[in-house]
Amino acid sequence: MSDPAGIRGRRRLAGARANMAVIAATYAILGVSLLLQPARWAATPAYRNLLAIMPQHAWGAVFAVIAALLTAAIWRPARRWLSVLALTAAFMVTTAWGLAFVVRWLTSSSTTPESWTSWAVFDYLVIRAVALLDYLEVRIPRDGDPHG
């Protein structure tokens, strides 16, 4: 059965954009919090591994930039490269934070799994957004053949 109006494609794009909006909102909150409340993050033992890698302000800037990239990708869905860039950055940071919490959970008997499972859910949203993006075939024209 054909989809002449492209309804499935629009639904897929809407799903990808909805996932990106959830991630962007969450990352914006995290970024602002890390930038404006660095002492709160430093006082929380669960973040010790992450703050050993980069200070709070640096993490805040990373989250804010990713939130801005995701927002731009939502606003300009035709710029697929922007979506790929934003989702790749989000996946890298989300996975890094998730793994840091797995390490913390494995090495500390006073840590619960809610942190790393939350980051696993964010990774799922990122992967789902990537899966919902349209991947159009790119044709490279050959000499004398305008259709590739």
XYZ file of N, CA and C in Angstrom:
444
model
N 0.851 -1.174 0.000
C 0.000 0.000 0.000
C 0.894 1.234 0.000
N 0.642 2.133 -0.932
C 1.485 3.325 -1.042
C 1.014 4.413 -0.084
N 1.882 5.340 0.142
C 1.611 6.456 1.042
C 1.830 7.753 0.263
N 0.908 8.066 -0.691
C 1.139 9.189 -1.588
C 1.228 10.534 -0.877
N 0.535 10.713 0.204
C 0.547 12.002 0.898
C 1.729 12.130 1.847
N 2.479 11.058 2.043
C 3.625 11.106 2.934
C 3.257 11.181 4.401
N 2.099 10.628 4.746
C 1.627 10.702 6.134
C 2.573 9.962 7.064
N 3.020 8.785 6.658
C 3.950 8.032 7.514
C 5.240 8.807 7.747
N 5.745 9.423 6.700
C 6.971 10.217 6.827
C 6.791 11.379 7.785
N 5.644 12.058 7.704
C 5.373 13.181 8.615
C 5.222 12.691 10.047
N 4.595 11.531 10.229
C 4.457 10.974 11.580
C 5.813 10.590 12.158
N 6.664 9.994 11.317
C 8.007 9.628 11.775
C 8.788 10.869 12.182
N 8.717 11.910 11.361
C 9.423 13.155 11.671
C 8.871 13.781 12.950
N 7.552 13.749 13.112
C 6.946 14.293 14.336
C 7.417 13.515 15.559
N 7.547 12.191 15.434
C 8.042 11.377 16.542
C 9.486 11.700 16.876
N 10.310 11.855 15.854
C 11.717 12.214 16.079
C 11.806 13.580 16.744
N 11.015 14.527 16.255
C 11.046 15.886 16.829
C 10.533 15.884 18.269
N 9.537 15.064 18.578
C 9.031 14.995 19.956
C 10.111 14.457 20.890
N 10.815 13.407 20.467
C 11.908 12.878 21.285
C 13.001 13.915 21.466
N 13.354 14.627 20.394
C 14.386 15.650 20.492
C 13.949 16.783 21.418
N 12.653 17.103 21.430
C 12.151 18.163 22.314
C 12.280 17.763 23.787
N 11.973 16.509 24.094
C 12.108 16.030 25.483
C 13.568 16.088 25.919
N 14.463 15.618 25.061
C 15.884 15.634 25.387
C 16.383 17.073 25.506
N 15.985 17.945 24.578
C 16.429 19.345 24.612
C 15.970 20.032 25.894
N 14.729 19.814 26.291
C 14.222 20.434 27.527
C 14.998 19.932 28.740
N 15.233 18.637 28.797
C 15.983 18.060 29.913
C 17.414 18.587 29.935
N 18.054 18.606 28.789
C 19.434 19.089 28.728
C 19.522 20.583 29.025
N 18.528 21.356 28.638
C 18.520 22.787 28.961
C 18.439 22.984 30.478
N 17.578 22.208 31.127
C 17.449 22.295 32.595
C 18.770 21.897 33.255
N 19.362 20.803 32.809
C 20.639 20.368 33.366
C 21.728 21.406 33.128
N 21.774 21.947 31.921
C 22.792 22.945 31.590
C 22.685 24.193 32.439
N 21.471 24.724 32.568
C 21.266 25.925 33.384
C 21.596 25.631 34.843
N 21.184 24.489 35.322
C 21.462 24.120 36.708
C 22.968 23.984 36.957
N 23.670 23.342 36.051
C 25.119 23.190 36.206
C 25.832 24.542 36.147
N 25.332 25.447 35.319
C 25.954 26.767 35.199
C 25.629 27.678 36.381
N 24.398 27.624 36.861
C 23.966 28.565 37.902
C 24.043 28.007 39.323
N 24.131 26.694 39.462
C 24.185 26.077 40.795
C 25.349 25.080 40.902
N 26.558 25.501 40.590
C 27.666 24.540 40.599
C 27.940 23.941 41.975
N 27.701 24.698 43.040
C 27.957 24.182 44.393
C 27.032 23.015 44.720
N 25.804 23.077 44.249
C 24.857 21.990 44.495
C 25.357 20.691 43.875
N 25.887 20.777 42.667
C 26.394 19.595 41.989
C 27.662 19.078 42.671
N 28.521 19.987 43.105
C 29.761 19.582 43.777
C 29.479 18.907 45.111
N 28.370 19.268 45.741
C 28.028 18.707 47.051
C 27.340 17.349 46.950
N 27.052 16.890 45.748
C 26.361 15.613 45.560
C 27.380 14.536 45.196
N 27.605 13.562 46.086
C 28.644 12.548 45.839
C 28.442 11.742 44.553
N 27.229 11.584 44.109
C 26.971 10.770 42.916
C 27.625 11.353 41.661
N 27.934 12.645 41.677
C 28.504 13.288 40.489
C 30.023 13.387 40.542
N 30.644 12.808 41.558
C 32.102 12.909 41.741
C 32.861 12.419 40.509
N 32.481 11.277 39.945
C 33.173 10.744 38.763
C 33.094 11.705 37.584
N 31.931 12.274 37.379
C 31.743 13.179 36.243
C 32.462 14.497 36.435
N 32.451 15.013 37.650
C 33.113 16.292 37.914
C 34.626 16.143 37.956
N 35.106 14.910 38.059
C 36.549 14.680 37.951
C 36.999 14.801 36.496
N 36.098 14.558 35.563
C 36.410 14.656 34.137
C 36.398 16.117 33.693
N 35.342 16.828 34.047
C 35.196 18.247 33.701
C 34.472 18.952 34.840
N 34.747 20.239 35.064
C 34.039 20.966 36.118
C 32.584 21.240 35.725
N 31.805 21.654 36.707
C 30.375 21.879 36.517
C 30.086 22.842 35.363
N 30.820 23.953 35.305
C 30.551 24.943 34.255
C 30.794 24.378 32.853
N 31.804 23.539 32.718
C 32.065 22.932 31.413
C 30.940 21.973 31.023
N 30.498 21.155 31.980
C 29.370 20.255 31.704
C 28.120 21.068 31.379
N 27.899 22.143 32.125
C 26.739 22.999 31.867
C 26.746 23.546 30.453
N 27.925 23.991 30.005
C 28.042 24.512 28.637
C 27.774 23.417 27.612
N 28.281 22.210 27.873
C 28.052 21.084 26.951
C 26.553 20.795 26.837
N 25.871 20.699 27.984
C 24.431 20.427 27.945
C 23.666 21.561 27.266
N 24.057 22.807 27.520
C 23.375 23.944 26.902
C 23.569 23.956 25.385
N 24.774 23.650 24.926
C 25.042 23.606 23.475
C 24.231 22.493 22.824
N 24.187 21.320 23.457
C 23.401 20.214 22.881
C 21.923 20.568 22.857
N 21.418 21.203 23.908
C 20.009 21.628 23.927
C 19.743 22.612 22.791
N 20.673 23.533 22.561
C 20.509 24.502 21.469
C 20.543 23.811 20.106
N 21.461 22.856 19.944
C 21.526 22.106 18.682
C 20.239 21.323 18.429
N 19.733 20.669 19.467
C 18.483 19.910 19.313
C 17.321 20.833 18.988
N 17.268 21.989 19.636
C 16.202 22.958 19.348
C 16.297 23.445 17.904
N 17.515 23.744 17.456
C 17.698 24.163 16.063
C 17.293 23.054 15.097
N 17.608 21.803 15.443
C 17.244 20.670 14.590
C 15.731 20.485 14.526
N 15.051 20.758 15.635
C 13.589 20.676 15.645
C 13.006 21.781 14.772
N 13.586 22.944 14.875
C 13.088 24.116 14.148
C 13.371 24.011 12.651
N 14.488 23.365 12.289
C 14.885 23.231 10.889
C 15.039 21.755 10.509
N 13.934 21.010 10.447
C 14.035 19.567 10.193
C 14.605 19.212 8.820
N 14.547 20.134 7.868
C 15.078 19.832 6.537
C 16.608 19.764 6.552
N 17.216 20.330 7.542
C 18.675 20.282 7.679
C 19.040 19.022 8.471
N 18.994 17.912 7.771
C 19.206 16.613 8.408
C 20.556 16.509 9.093
N 21.575 17.136 8.532
C 22.910 17.104 9.128
C 22.886 17.691 10.539
N 22.020 18.685 10.756
C 21.920 19.295 12.080
C 21.311 18.312 13.082
N 20.310 17.572 12.640
C 19.717 16.541 13.500
C 20.730 15.464 13.834
N 21.481 15.027 12.837
C 22.490 13.988 13.065
C 23.566 14.492 14.022
N 24.033 15.714 13.831
C 25.034 16.301 14.723
C 24.515 16.389 16.156
N 23.310 16.925 16.322
C 22.733 17.106 17.654
C 22.504 15.764 18.343
N 21.962 14.805 17.623
C 21.682 13.498 18.224
C 22.961 12.720 18.521
N 23.982 12.878 17.691
C 25.265 12.227 17.962
C 25.884 12.794 19.240
N 25.875 14.118 19.373
C 26.412 14.747 20.589
C 25.601 14.320 21.813
N 24.286 14.308 21.677
C 23.431 13.896 22.795
C 23.706 12.449 23.183
N 23.883 11.583 22.199
C 24.156 10.175 22.483
C 25.479 10.012 23.215
N 26.504 10.735 22.779
C 27.817 10.623 23.412
C 27.765 11.061 24.872
N 27.142 12.206 25.137
C 27.077 12.710 26.512
C 26.168 11.833 27.370
N 25.043 11.445 26.827
C 24.106 10.602 27.577
C 24.746 9.271 27.944
N 25.443 8.677 27.003
C 26.111 7.404 27.272
C 27.225 7.577 28.298
N 27.995 8.654 28.179
C 29.073 8.905 29.146
C 28.516 9.063 30.560
N 27.454 9.839 30.704
C 26.861 10.023 32.033
C 26.259 8.710 32.540
N 25.601 7.985 31.663
C 25.040 6.694 32.064
C 26.111 5.741 32.540
N 27.212 5.661 31.811
C 28.307 4.772 32.213
C 28.950 5.220 33.522
N 29.055 6.529 33.712
C 29.611 7.029 34.983
C 28.740 6.594 36.155
N 27.432 6.604 35.953
C 26.542 6.170 37.036
C 26.549 4.655 37.212
N 26.788 3.914 36.143
C 26.943 2.462 36.279
C 28.187 2.166 37.114
N 29.286 2.872 36.816
C 30.516 2.688 37.596
C 30.258 3.034 39.057
N 29.592 4.141 39.293
C 29.293 4.550 40.674
C 28.437 3.480 41.371
N 27.437 2.965 40.667
C 26.545 1.955 41.235
C 27.313 0.673 41.564
N 28.222 0.279 40.678
C 28.991 -0.948 40.891
C 30.018 -0.802 42.008
N 30.485 0.417 42.252
C 31.562 0.603 43.231
C 31.087 1.165 44.565
N 29.814 1.470 44.690
C 29.318 2.050 45.939
C 28.055 1.315 46.371
N 28.088 0.771 47.556
C 26.924 0.030 48.053
C 25.784 0.958 48.477
N 26.045 2.257 48.546
C 24.998 3.201 48.954
C 24.320 3.880 47.763
N 24.574 3.393 46.558
C 24.002 3.995 45.351
C 22.899 3.104 44.795
N 21.829 3.733 44.365
C 20.701 2.999 43.781
C 20.772 3.081 42.255
N 20.057 2.220 41.556
C 20.164 2.197 40.086
C 19.322 3.247 39.364
N 18.613 4.115 40.094
C 17.712 5.034 39.385
C 18.453 6.002 38.486
N 19.673 6.384 38.824
C 20.413 7.336 37.987
C 20.794 6.731 36.643
N 21.435 5.557 36.663
C 21.852 5.004 35.379
C 20.675 4.513 34.549
N 19.581 4.095 35.204
C 18.420 3.696 34.409
C 17.761 4.917 33.761
N 17.798 6.052 34.442
C 17.270 7.286 33.837
C 18.065 7.660 32.588
N 19.385 7.561 32.683
C 20.217 7.879 31.516
C 20.022 6.849 30.410
N 19.719 5.619 30.765
C 19.416 4.610 29.745
C 18.136 4.974 28.994
N 17.157 5.529 29.702
C 15.921 5.974 29.046
C 16.223 7.123 28.085
N 17.083 8.053 28.506
C 17.462 9.144 27.597
C 18.182 8.611 26.374
N 19.051 7.624 26.553
C 19.710 7.013 25.396
C 18.685 6.365 24.468
N 17.676 5.722 25.047
C 16.613 5.135 24.230
C 15.922 6.221 23.395
N 15.621 7.370 24.008
C 14.960 8.455 23.276
C 15.838 8.968 22.130
N 17.147 9.062 22.382
C 18.064 9.505 21.335
C 18.083 8.494 20.196
N 18.229 7.221 20.533
C 18.270 6.178 19.501
C 16.955 6.121 18.735
N 15.851 6.279 19.437
C 14.539 6.277 18.775
C 14.402 7.466 17.831
N 14.884 8.625 18.248
C 14.830 9.800 17.375
C 15.651 9.564 16.112
N 16.817 8.963 16.265
C 17.657 8.651 15.102
C 16.927 7.675 14.184
N 16.306 6.661 14.753
C 15.601 5.651 13.951
C 14.408 6.254 13.213
N 13.817 7.313 13.762
C 12.651 7.927 13.129
C 13.013 8.963 12.068
N 14.274 9.377 12.014
C 14.678 10.330 10.981
C 14.577 9.675 9.610
N 14.261 10.478 8.618
C 14.240 9.972 7.249
C 15.660 9.890 6.723
N 16.004 8.756 6.172
C 17.307 8.576 5.556
C 17.088 8.436 4.059
N 17.295 9.527 3.362
C 17.116 9.528 1.921
C 18.415 9.112 1.252
N 18.276 8.387 0.173
C 19.456 7.960 -0.563
C 20.117 9.169 -1.204
N 21.408 9.241 -1.080
C 22.167 10.317 -1.712
C 22.766 9.752 -2.985
N 22.465 10.402 -4.085
C 22.976 9.927 -5.364
C 24.089 10.854 -5.821
N 25.189 10.284 -6.206
C 26.308 11.048 -6.729
C 26.296 10.871 -8.237
N 26.092 11.982 -8.964
C 26.042 11.860 -10.428
C 27.380 11.387 -11.004
N 27.290 10.516 -11.972
C 28.497 10.045 -12.666
C 28.690 10.891 -13.912
N 29.838 10.809 -14.479
C 30.149 11.594 -15.691
C 29.085 11.362 -16.764
N 28.439 12.441 -17.154
C 27.477 12.380 -18.237
C 26.126 11.788 -17.873
N 25.934 11.322 -16.654
C 24.673 10.732 -16.237
C 24.062 11.583 -15.131
N 23.066 12.428 -15.470
C 22.500 13.330 -14.467
C 21.709 12.615 -13.366
N 21.388 11.350 -13.565
C 20.605 10.602 -12.577
C 21.470 9.728 -11.681
N 22.776 9.762 -11.879
C 23.690 8.977 -11.035
C 23.844 7.617 -11.563
